[in-house]
Amino acid sequence: MKAPEDRGRNPRDELPIDETQRLIASDKVEGTEVYSPEGEQLGAIRNFMVDKVTGKVAYAVMSFGGLLGIGDRYHALPWRTLTYDTRLGGYVVSMSREKLERAPSYKAAETPWSEPGYGRGLHDYYGVPWGS
Amino acid sequence: MKAPEDRGRNPRDELPIDETQRLIASDKVEGTEVYSPEGEQLGAIRNFMVDKVTGKVAYAVMSFGGLLGIGDRYHALPWRTLTYDTRLGGYVVSMSREKLERAPSYKAAETPWSEPGYGRGLHDYYGVPWGS
């Protein structure tokens, strides 16, 4: 996660591009703000989980801080629930704040990925087909 | 990139796993050591580039420091040229030191991804089919 002074900068000024603007650096994703569909800032991306077999980003781990009233808990979301919004300079999560509040979450010291079926449960909760 | 004191820890103790040990956290990839096929430590992963359209990791950006005699230059390698070795606790790059030394590289302040064809040139150099 970015240091607080880093988080305050506009991600739009930081994002490296390639010739088709398709690439983003991993350490620029980390710390990028996350917004509701209505443009309300909900939190930021702590880090993300890469599938070593397929090479695809599987989950973004969100830090919602005290904004959802659930301080210091992390939410892992299937990557495809996020869309980068160049206008906001951050990711928009395609669900309501209420759905996020009730979603599976864990504390910093916990390692939910070792639980059998944790990933599948996330996909089920967010309505994203498993394996996609 | 990890702070020096962080880089000295054994990545094997740090890597989070899921039920199939398929997931790795983005900030654990960053800073992980890179080895030659002979097990010689060459450098470390600075960060990696994600394709926003496909959600796939496209390139790992390697920092080889002074180890290749090319201090403070970064090498972007197609992701599939790297294999995670649980015994070494790091990535093995499937090419010779000489090939790496002659490979395209850039300084920290440079932004080669804005050059048309930079990615395609990397694929050509490393013999990895474009689009794979």
PDB file of C-alpha atoms in Angstrom:
ATOM      1  CA  MET A   1       0.000   0.000   0.000  1.00  0.00           C
ATOM      2  CA  LYS A   2       1.185   3.503  -0.748  1.00  0.00           C
ATOM      3  CA  ALA A   3       2.369   5.841   1.989  1.00  0.00           C
ATOM      4  CA  PRO A   4      -0.227   8.490   2.866  1.00  0.00           C
ATOM      5  CA  GLU A   5       1.715  11.286   1.146  1.00  0.00           C
ATOM      6  CA  ASP A   6       1.779   9.172  -1.988  1.00  0.00           C
ATOM      7  CA  ARG A   7      -1.924   8.461  -1.907  1.00  0.00           C
ATOM      8  CA  GLY A   8      -2.751  12.151  -2.097  1.00  0.00           C
ATOM      9  CA  ARG A   9      -1.357  12.574  -5.577  1.00  0.00           C
ATOM     10  CA  ASN A  10      -3.554  12.361  -8.615  1.00  0.00           C
ATOM     11  CA  PRO A  11      -3.171   8.888 -10.110  1.00  0.00           C
ATOM     12  CA  ARG A  12      -3.824  10.338 -13.533  1.00  0.00           C
ATOM     13  CA  ASP A  13      -0.439  12.040 -13.404  1.00  0.00           C
ATOM     14  CA  GLU A  14       1.278   8.803 -12.451  1.00  0.00           C
ATOM     15  CA  LEU A  15      -0.092   6.094 -14.681  1.00  0.00           C
ATOM     16  CA  PRO A  16       2.417   4.912 -17.246  1.00  0.00           C
ATOM     17  CA  ILE A  17       1.025   4.192 -20.671  1.00  0.00           C
ATOM     18  CA  ASP A  18       2.098   2.166 -23.630  1.00  0.00           C
ATOM     19  CA  GLU A  19       1.347   2.852 -27.248  1.00  0.00           C
ATOM     20  CA  THR A  20      -2.227   1.695 -26.771  1.00  0.00           C
ATOM     21  CA  GLN A  21      -2.580   2.859 -23.152  1.00  0.00           C
ATOM     22  CA  ARG A  22      -3.252  -0.731 -22.235  1.00  0.00           C
ATOM     23  CA  LEU A  23      -0.553  -1.279 -19.626  1.00  0.00           C
ATOM     24  CA  ILE A  24      -0.521  -0.199 -16.005  1.00  0.00           C
ATOM     25  CA  ALA A  25       2.315  -0.746 -13.515  1.00  0.00           C
ATOM     26  CA  SER A  26       1.531  -2.976 -10.537  1.00  0.00           C
ATOM     27  CA  ASP A  27       2.728  -0.441  -7.987  1.00  0.00           C
ATOM     28  CA  LYS A  28       0.488   2.223  -9.519  1.00  0.00           C
ATOM     29  CA  VAL A  29      -2.562  -0.002  -9.139  1.00  0.00           C
ATOM     30  CA  GLU A  30      -1.694  -0.372  -5.455  1.00  0.00           C
ATOM     31  CA  GLY A  31      -2.970   2.681  -3.629  1.00  0.00           C
ATOM     32  CA  THR A  32      -5.315   3.792  -6.389  1.00  0.00           C
ATOM     33  CA  GLU A  33      -8.636   5.117  -5.122  1.00  0.00           C
ATOM     34  CA  VAL A  34     -11.883   3.177  -5.486  1.00  0.00           C
ATOM     35  CA  TYR A  35     -15.205   4.903  -6.104  1.00  0.00           C
ATOM     36  CA  SER A  36     -18.865   3.940  -6.052  1.00  0.00           C
ATOM     37  CA  PRO A  37     -20.865   4.147  -9.295  1.00  0.00           C
ATOM     38  CA  GLU A  38     -22.068   7.537  -7.978  1.00  0.00           C
ATOM     39  CA  GLY A  39     -18.468   8.812  -7.710  1.00  0.00           C
ATOM     40  CA  GLU A  40     -18.210   8.580  -3.927  1.00  0.00           C
ATOM     41  CA  GLN A  41     -14.697   7.614  -2.793  1.00  0.00           C
ATOM     42  CA  LEU A  42     -14.952   4.355  -0.857  1.00  0.00           C
ATOM     43  CA  GLY A  43     -11.327   3.435  -0.262  1.00  0.00           C
ATOM     44  CA  ALA A  44      -8.230   2.300  -2.098  1.00  0.00           C
ATOM     45  CA  ILE A  45      -6.588  -0.772  -3.533  1.00  0.00           C
ATOM     46  CA  ARG A  46      -4.191  -2.378  -1.049  1.00  0.00           C
ATOM     47  CA  ASN A  47      -2.779  -4.922  -3.487  1.00  0.00           C
ATOM     48  CA  PHE A  48      -4.036  -7.557  -5.896  1.00  0.00           C
ATOM     49  CA  MET A  49      -3.792 -11.288  -6.366  1.00  0.00           C
ATOM     50  CA  VAL A  50      -2.288 -12.807  -9.504  1.00  0.00           C
ATOM     51  CA  ASP A  51      -3.066 -16.351 -10.661  1.00  0.00           C
ATOM     52  CA  LYS A  52       0.362 -17.886 -11.233  1.00  0.00           C
ATOM     53  CA  VAL A  53      -0.967 -20.446 -13.687  1.00  0.00           C
ATOM     54  CA  THR A  54      -2.950 -18.204 -16.019  1.00  0.00           C
ATOM     55  CA  GLY A  55      -0.962 -15.007 -15.403  1.00  0.00           C
ATOM     56  CA  LYS A  56      -4.241 -13.150 -14.890  1.00  0.00           C
ATOM     57  CA  VAL A  57      -5.175 -10.756 -12.139  1.00  0.00           C
ATOM     58  CA  ALA A  58      -7.793 -12.606 -10.105  1.00  0.00           C
ATOM     59  CA  TYR A  59      -8.708 -10.304  -7.190  1.00  0.00           C
ATOM     60  CA  ALA A  60      -8.163  -6.752  -6.053  1.00  0.00           C
ATOM     61  CA  VAL A  61      -7.836  -6.390  -2.297  1.00  0.00           C
ATOM     62  CA  MET A  62      -9.575  -3.225  -1.173  1.00  0.00           C
ATOM     63  CA  SER A  63      -8.932  -1.226   1.966  1.00  0.00           C
ATOM     64  CA  PHE A  64     -12.104   0.617   2.885  1.00  0.00           C
ATOM     65  CA  GLY A  65     -10.712   2.037   6.121  1.00  0.00           C
ATOM     66  CA  GLY A  66     -13.374   3.641   8.268  1.00  0.00           C
ATOM     67  CA  LEU A  67     -15.395   4.769   5.275  1.00  0.00           C
ATOM     68  CA  LEU A  68     -17.744   1.809   5.400  1.00  0.00           C
ATOM     69  CA  GLY A  69     -17.641   1.719   9.189  1.00  0.00           C
ATOM     70  CA  ILE A  70     -15.478  -1.388   9.037  1.00  0.00           C
ATOM     71  CA  GLY A  71     -11.996  -0.055   9.808  1.00  0.00           C
ATOM     72  CA  ASP A  72      -8.922  -2.151   9.102  1.00  0.00           C
ATOM     73  CA  ARG A  73     -10.698  -4.869   7.174  1.00  0.00           C
ATOM     74  CA  TYR A  74      -9.870  -5.932   3.636  1.00  0.00           C
ATOM     75  CA  HIS A  75     -12.278  -6.954   0.901  1.00  0.00           C
ATOM     76  CA  ALA A  76     -11.098  -9.091  -1.997  1.00  0.00           C
ATOM     77  CA  LEU A  77     -13.127  -8.447  -5.131  1.00  0.00           C
ATOM     78  CA  PRO A  78     -13.012 -10.329  -8.422  1.00  0.00           C
ATOM     79  CA  TRP A  79     -10.920  -8.104 -10.680  1.00  0.00           C
ATOM     80  CA  ARG A  80     -13.635  -7.800 -13.301  1.00  0.00           C
ATOM     81  CA  THR A  81     -15.951  -6.017 -10.863  1.00  0.00           C
ATOM     82  CA  LEU A  82     -13.644  -2.981 -11.220  1.00  0.00           C
ATOM     83  CA  THR A  83     -13.446  -0.533 -14.097  1.00  0.00           C
ATOM     84  CA  TYR A  84     -10.784   2.140 -14.410  1.00  0.00           C
ATOM     85  CA  ASP A  85     -12.316   5.598 -14.819  1.00  0.00           C
ATOM     86  CA  THR A  86      -9.893   8.049 -16.380  1.00  0.00           C
ATOM     87  CA  ARG A  87     -12.067  11.005 -15.330  1.00  0.00           C
ATOM     88  CA  LEU A  88     -11.982  10.045 -11.641  1.00  0.00           C
ATOM     89  CA  GLY A  89      -8.419   8.740 -11.833  1.00  0.00           C
ATOM     90  CA  GLY A  90      -9.453   5.601 -10.005  1.00  0.00           C
ATOM     91  CA  TYR A  91     -11.446   2.408 -10.127  1.00  0.00           C
ATOM     92  CA  VAL A  92     -15.216   2.267 -10.008  1.00  0.00           C
ATOM     93  CA  VAL A  93     -16.705  -0.766  -8.284  1.00  0.00           C
ATOM     94  CA  SER A  94     -19.953  -1.871  -9.894  1.00  0.00           C
ATOM     95  CA  MET A  95     -22.032  -2.494  -6.785  1.00  0.00           C
ATOM     96  CA  SER A  96     -23.757  -0.689  -3.981  1.00  0.00           C
ATOM     97  CA  ARG A  97     -22.102   0.338  -0.753  1.00  0.00           C
ATOM     98  CA  GLU A  98     -24.543  -1.948   1.079  1.00  0.00           C
ATOM     99  CA  LYS A  99     -23.424  -4.976  -0.893  1.00  0.00           C
ATOM    100  CA  LEU A 100     -19.798  -4.140  -0.105  1.00  0.00           C
ATOM    101  CA  GLU A 101     -20.567  -3.711   3.586  1.00  0.00           C
ATOM    102  CA  ARG A 102     -22.048  -7.213   3.783  1.00  0.00           C
ATOM    103  CA  ALA A 103     -19.296  -8.815   1.655  1.00  0.00           C
ATOM    104  CA  PRO A 104     -16.654 -11.274   2.924  1.00  0.00           C
ATOM    105  CA  SER A 105     -13.753  -9.405   4.518  1.00  0.00           C
ATOM    106  CA  TYR A 106     -10.741 -10.140   6.672  1.00  0.00           C
ATOM    107  CA  LYS A 107      -8.292  -8.448   9.006  1.00  0.00           C
ATOM    108  CA  ALA A 108      -4.708  -7.651   8.022  1.00  0.00           C
ATOM    109  CA  ALA A 109      -3.282 -10.549  10.028  1.00  0.00           C
ATOM    110  CA  GLU A 110      -5.670 -13.099   8.545  1.00  0.00           C
ATOM    111  CA  THR A 111      -4.868 -15.290   5.530  1.00  0.00           C
ATOM    112  CA  PRO A 112      -8.240 -16.273   4.064  1.00  0.00           C
ATOM    113  CA  TRP A 113      -6.688 -17.608   0.848  1.00  0.00           C
ATOM    114  CA  SER A 114      -5.655 -20.773   2.649  1.00  0.00           C
ATOM    115  CA  GLU A 115      -9.326 -21.556   3.335  1.00  0.00           C
ATOM    116  CA  PRO A 116     -10.736 -24.062   0.835  1.00  0.00           C
ATOM    117  CA  GLY A 117     -13.343 -22.433  -1.361  1.00  0.00           C
ATOM    118  CA  TYR A 118     -12.625 -18.844  -0.315  1.00  0.00           C
ATOM    119  CA  GLY A 119     -12.192 -17.675  -3.888  1.00  0.00           C
ATOM    120  CA  ARG A 120     -15.250 -19.524  -5.099  1.00  0.00           C
ATOM    121  CA  GLY A 121     -17.298 -17.973  -2.297  1.00  0.00           C
ATOM    122  CA  LEU A 122     -16.194 -14.503  -3.413  1.00  0.00           C
ATOM    123  CA  HIS A 123     -17.226 -15.211  -6.981  1.00  0.00           C
ATOM    124  CA  ASP A 124     -20.603 -16.457  -5.791  1.00  0.00           C
ATOM    125  CA  TYR A 125     -21.176 -13.398  -3.590  1.00  0.00           C
ATOM    126  CA  TYR A 126     -20.356 -10.945  -6.369  1.00  0.00           C
ATOM    127  CA  GLY A 127     -22.151 -12.928  -9.066  1.00  0.00           C
ATOM    128  CA  VAL A 128     -19.017 -13.448 -11.175  1.00  0.00           C
ATOM    129  CA  PRO A 129     -18.736 -16.856 -12.883  1.00  0.00           C
ATOM    130  CA  TRP A 130     -15.995 -19.016 -11.324  1.00  0.00           C
ATOM    131  CA  GLY A 131     -13.018 -19.418 -13.609  1.00  0.00           C
ATOM    132  CA  SER A 132     -13.684 -16.220 -15.527  1.00  0.00           C
TER     133      SER A 132
ATOM    134  CA  MET B   1      10.307  -1.970  -5.096  1.00  0.00           C
ATOM    135  CA  LYS B   2      10.796  -3.264  -1.576  1.00  0.00           C
ATOM    136  CA  ALA B   3      12.955  -1.453   0.947  1.00  0.00           C
ATOM    137  CA  PRO B   4      16.368  -3.102   1.357  1.00  0.00           C
ATOM    138  CA  GLU B   5      15.513  -4.586   4.761  1.00  0.00           C
ATOM    139  CA  ASP B   6      12.428  -6.149   3.220  1.00  0.00           C
ATOM    140  CA  ARG B   7      14.323  -7.629   0.300  1.00  0.00           C
ATOM    141  CA  GLY B   8      16.538  -9.652   2.593  1.00  0.00           C
ATOM    142  CA  ARG B   9      13.703 -11.807   3.917  1.00  0.00           C
ATOM    143  CA  ASN B  10      12.974 -15.165   2.433  1.00  0.00           C
ATOM    144  CA  PRO B  11      10.065 -14.802   0.008  1.00  0.00           C
ATOM    145  CA  ARG B  12       9.040 -18.367   0.777  1.00  0.00           C
ATOM    146  CA  ASP B  13       7.958 -17.241   4.226  1.00  0.00           C
ATOM    147  CA  GLU B  14       5.891 -14.431   2.764  1.00  0.00           C
ATOM    148  CA  LEU B  15       3.974 -15.768  -0.168  1.00  0.00           C
ATOM    149  CA  PRO B  16       0.268 -16.046   0.515  1.00  0.00           C
ATOM    150  CA  ILE B  17      -1.398 -19.124  -0.874  1.00  0.00           C
ATOM    151  CA  ASP B  18      -4.925 -20.113  -1.718  1.00  0.00           C
ATOM    152  CA  GLU B  19      -6.457 -23.542  -1.695  1.00  0.00           C
ATOM    153  CA  THR B  20      -4.513 -24.494  -4.810  1.00  0.00           C
ATOM    154  CA  GLN B  21      -1.458 -22.328  -4.124  1.00  0.00           C
ATOM    155  CA  ARG B  22      -2.238 -20.539  -7.358  1.00  0.00           C
ATOM    156  CA  LEU B  23      -2.458 -16.954  -6.121  1.00  0.00           C
ATOM    157  CA  ILE B  24       0.341 -14.549  -5.301  1.00  0.00           C
ATOM    158  CA  ALA B  25      -0.047 -11.005  -3.960  1.00  0.00           C
ATOM    159  CA  SER B  26       1.182  -8.199  -6.213  1.00  0.00           C
ATOM    160  CA  ASP B  27       3.348  -6.630  -3.512  1.00  0.00           C
ATOM    161  CA  LYS B  28       5.024  -9.975  -2.857  1.00  0.00           C
ATOM    162  CA  VAL B  29       5.981 -10.306  -6.512  1.00  0.00           C
ATOM    163  CA  GLU B  30       7.609  -6.885  -6.274  1.00  0.00           C
ATOM    164  CA  GLY B  31      11.032  -7.306  -4.726  1.00  0.00           C
ATOM    165  CA  THR B  32      11.231 -11.043  -5.322  1.00  0.00           C
ATOM    166  CA  GLU B  33      14.678 -12.222  -6.394  1.00  0.00           C
ATOM    167  CA  VAL B  34      15.424 -13.366  -9.942  1.00  0.00           C
ATOM    168  CA  TYR B  35      17.869 -16.169 -10.682  1.00  0.00           C
ATOM    169  CA  SER B  36      19.622 -17.566 -13.728  1.00  0.00           C
ATOM    170  CA  PRO B  37      18.854 -21.156 -14.805  1.00  0.00           C
ATOM    171  CA  GLU B  38      22.075 -22.063 -12.931  1.00  0.00           C
ATOM    172  CA  GLY B  39      20.729 -20.571  -9.685  1.00  0.00           C
ATOM    173  CA  GLU B  40      22.858 -17.405  -9.748  1.00  0.00           C
ATOM    174  CA  GLN B  41      20.998 -14.411  -8.294  1.00  0.00           C
ATOM    175  CA  LEU B  42      20.770 -11.762 -10.997  1.00  0.00           C
ATOM    176  CA  GLY B  43      18.519  -9.140  -9.452  1.00  0.00           C
ATOM    177  CA  ALA B  44      14.956  -8.583  -8.365  1.00  0.00           C
ATOM    178  CA  ILE B  45      11.545  -7.666  -9.709  1.00  0.00           C
ATOM    179  CA  ARG B  46      10.901  -3.939  -9.459  1.00  0.00           C
ATOM    180  CA  ASN B  47       7.236  -4.106 -10.509  1.00  0.00           C
ATOM    181  CA  PHE B  48       5.173  -5.568 -13.328  1.00  0.00           C
ATOM    182  CA  MET B  49       2.878  -4.344 -16.071  1.00  0.00           C
ATOM    183  CA  VAL B  50      -0.748  -5.430 -16.282  1.00  0.00           C
ATOM    184  CA  ASP B  51      -2.765  -5.333 -19.494  1.00  0.00           C
ATOM    185  CA  LYS B  52      -5.935  -3.477 -18.522  1.00  0.00           C
ATOM    186  CA  VAL B  53      -7.965  -5.032 -21.322  1.00  0.00           C
ATOM    187  CA  THR B  54      -7.132  -8.714 -20.800  1.00  0.00           C
ATOM    188  CA  GLY B  55      -6.338  -8.485 -17.073  1.00  0.00           C
ATOM    189  CA  LYS B  56      -3.141 -10.448 -17.711  1.00  0.00           C
ATOM    190  CA  VAL B  57       0.337  -9.714 -16.471  1.00  0.00           C
ATOM    191  CA  ALA B  58       2.260  -8.711 -19.576  1.00  0.00           C
ATOM    192  CA  TYR B  59       5.787  -7.820 -18.400  1.00  0.00           C
ATOM    193  CA  ALA B  60       7.940  -8.067 -15.307  1.00  0.00           C
ATOM    194  CA  VAL B  61      10.305  -5.131 -14.860  1.00  0.00           C
ATOM    195  CA  MET B  62      13.614  -6.374 -13.507  1.00  0.00           C
ATOM    196  CA  SER B  63      16.201  -4.397 -11.596  1.00  0.00           C
ATOM    197  CA  PHE B  64      19.599  -5.987 -12.154  1.00  0.00           C
ATOM    198  CA  GLY B  65      21.494  -3.325 -10.210  1.00  0.00           C
ATOM    199  CA  GLY B  66      25.245  -3.602 -10.657  1.00  0.00           C
ATOM    200  CA  LEU B  67      25.068  -7.379 -11.038  1.00  0.00           C
ATOM    201  CA  LEU B  68      25.108  -7.269 -14.816  1.00  0.00           C
ATOM    202  CA  GLY B  69      27.422  -4.274 -14.879  1.00  0.00           C
ATOM    203  CA  ILE B  70      24.531  -2.071 -15.902  1.00  0.00           C
ATOM    204  CA  GLY B  71      23.585  -0.281 -12.700  1.00  0.00           C
ATOM    205  CA  ASP B  72      20.268   1.498 -12.372  1.00  0.00           C
ATOM    206  CA  ARG B  73      18.750   0.173 -15.561  1.00  0.00           C
ATOM    207  CA  TYR B  74      15.503  -1.736 -15.853  1.00  0.00           C
ATOM    208  CA  HIS B  75      14.710  -4.652 -18.113  1.00  0.00           C
ATOM    209  CA  ALA B  76      11.110  -5.468 -19.012  1.00  0.00           C
ATOM    210  CA  LEU B  77      10.658  -9.156 -19.761  1.00  0.00           C
ATOM    211  CA  PRO B  78       7.575 -10.916 -21.114  1.00  0.00           C
ATOM    212  CA  TRP B  79       5.972 -12.496 -18.051  1.00  0.00           C
ATOM    213  CA  ARG B  80       6.099 -16.000 -19.483  1.00  0.00           C
ATOM    214  CA  THR B  81       9.912 -15.970 -19.592  1.00  0.00           C
ATOM    215  CA  LEU B  82       9.804 -16.277 -15.766  1.00  0.00           C
ATOM    216  CA  THR B  83       9.069 -19.371 -13.700  1.00  0.00           C
ATOM    217  CA  TYR B  84       8.595 -19.344  -9.941  1.00  0.00           C
ATOM    218  CA  ASP B  85      10.972 -21.778  -8.226  1.00  0.00           C
ATOM    219  CA  THR B  86       9.760 -22.747  -4.764  1.00  0.00           C
ATOM    220  CA  ARG B  87      13.190 -24.156  -3.851  1.00  0.00           C
ATOM    221  CA  LEU B  88      14.990 -20.881  -4.604  1.00  0.00           C
ATOM    222  CA  GLY B  89      12.095 -18.769  -3.380  1.00  0.00           C
ATOM    223  CA  GLY B  90      12.303 -16.619  -6.473  1.00  0.00           C
ATOM    224  CA  TYR B  91      11.845 -16.448 -10.221  1.00  0.00           C
ATOM    225  CA  VAL B  92      14.111 -18.175 -12.698  1.00  0.00           C
ATOM    226  CA  VAL B  93      14.580 -16.398 -16.008  1.00  0.00           C
ATOM    227  CA  SER B  94      14.961 -18.818 -18.891  1.00  0.00           C
ATOM    228  CA  MET B  95      17.863 -17.192 -20.723  1.00  0.00           C
ATOM    229  CA  SER B  96      21.558 -16.575 -20.419  1.00  0.00           C
ATOM    230  CA  ARG B  97      23.136 -13.651 -18.617  1.00  0.00           C
ATOM    231  CA  GLU B  98      24.629 -12.563 -21.941  1.00  0.00           C
ATOM    232  CA  LYS B  99      21.219 -12.341 -23.579  1.00  0.00           C
ATOM    233  CA  LEU B 100      19.934 -10.271 -20.655  1.00  0.00           C
ATOM    234  CA  GLU B 101      22.943  -7.951 -20.844  1.00  0.00           C
ATOM    235  CA  ARG B 102      22.220  -7.171 -24.496  1.00  0.00           C
ATOM    236  CA  ALA B 103      18.461  -6.826 -23.991  1.00  0.00           C
ATOM    237  CA  PRO B 104      16.469  -3.580 -24.254  1.00  0.00           C
ATOM    238  CA  SER B 105      16.668  -1.626 -20.999  1.00  0.00           C
ATOM    239  CA  TYR B 106      15.875   1.831 -19.709  1.00  0.00           C
ATOM    240  CA  LYS B 107      16.720   4.207 -16.871  1.00  0.00           C
ATOM    241  CA  ALA B 108      14.351   4.899 -13.985  1.00  0.00           C
ATOM    242  CA  ALA B 109      13.327   8.293 -15.355  1.00  0.00           C
ATOM    243  CA  GLU B 110      12.554   6.963 -18.835  1.00  0.00           C
ATOM    244  CA  THR B 111       9.095   5.895 -20.016  1.00  0.00           C
ATOM    245  CA  PRO B 112       9.706   3.459 -22.863  1.00  0.00           C
ATOM    246  CA  TRP B 113       6.080   2.265 -22.884  1.00  0.00           C
ATOM    247  CA  SER B 114       5.067   5.410 -24.726  1.00  0.00           C
ATOM    248  CA  GLU B 115       7.299   4.427 -27.655  1.00  0.00           C
ATOM    249  CA  PRO B 116       5.316   2.772 -30.454  1.00  0.00           C
ATOM    250  CA  GLY B 117       6.293  -0.852 -30.803  1.00  0.00           C
ATOM    251  CA  TYR B 118       8.289  -1.095 -27.571  1.00  0.00           C
ATOM    252  CA  GLY B 119       6.345  -4.126 -26.363  1.00  0.00           C
ATOM    253  CA  ARG B 120       6.512  -5.851 -29.714  1.00  0.00           C
ATOM    254  CA  GLY B 121      10.270  -5.302 -29.797  1.00  0.00           C
ATOM    255  CA  LEU B 122      10.604  -6.976 -26.411  1.00  0.00           C
ATOM    256  CA  HIS B 123       8.607  -9.970 -27.583  1.00  0.00           C
ATOM    257  CA  ASP B 124      10.780 -10.243 -30.677  1.00  0.00           C
ATOM    258  CA  TYR B 125      14.001 -10.017 -28.684  1.00  0.00           C
ATOM    259  CA  TYR B 126      12.962 -12.720 -26.236  1.00  0.00           C
ATOM    260  CA  GLY B 127      11.361 -14.927 -28.865  1.00  0.00           C
ATOM    261  CA  VAL B 128       7.902 -14.792 -27.305  1.00  0.00           C
ATOM    262  CA  PRO B 129       4.977 -14.620 -29.767  1.00  0.00           C
ATOM    263  CA  TRP B 130       3.257 -11.224 -29.744  1.00  0.00           C
ATOM    264  CA  GLY B 131      -0.166 -11.348 -28.148  1.00  0.00           C
ATOM    265  CA  SER B 132       0.643 -14.410 -26.067  1.00  0.00           C
TER     266      SER B 132
END
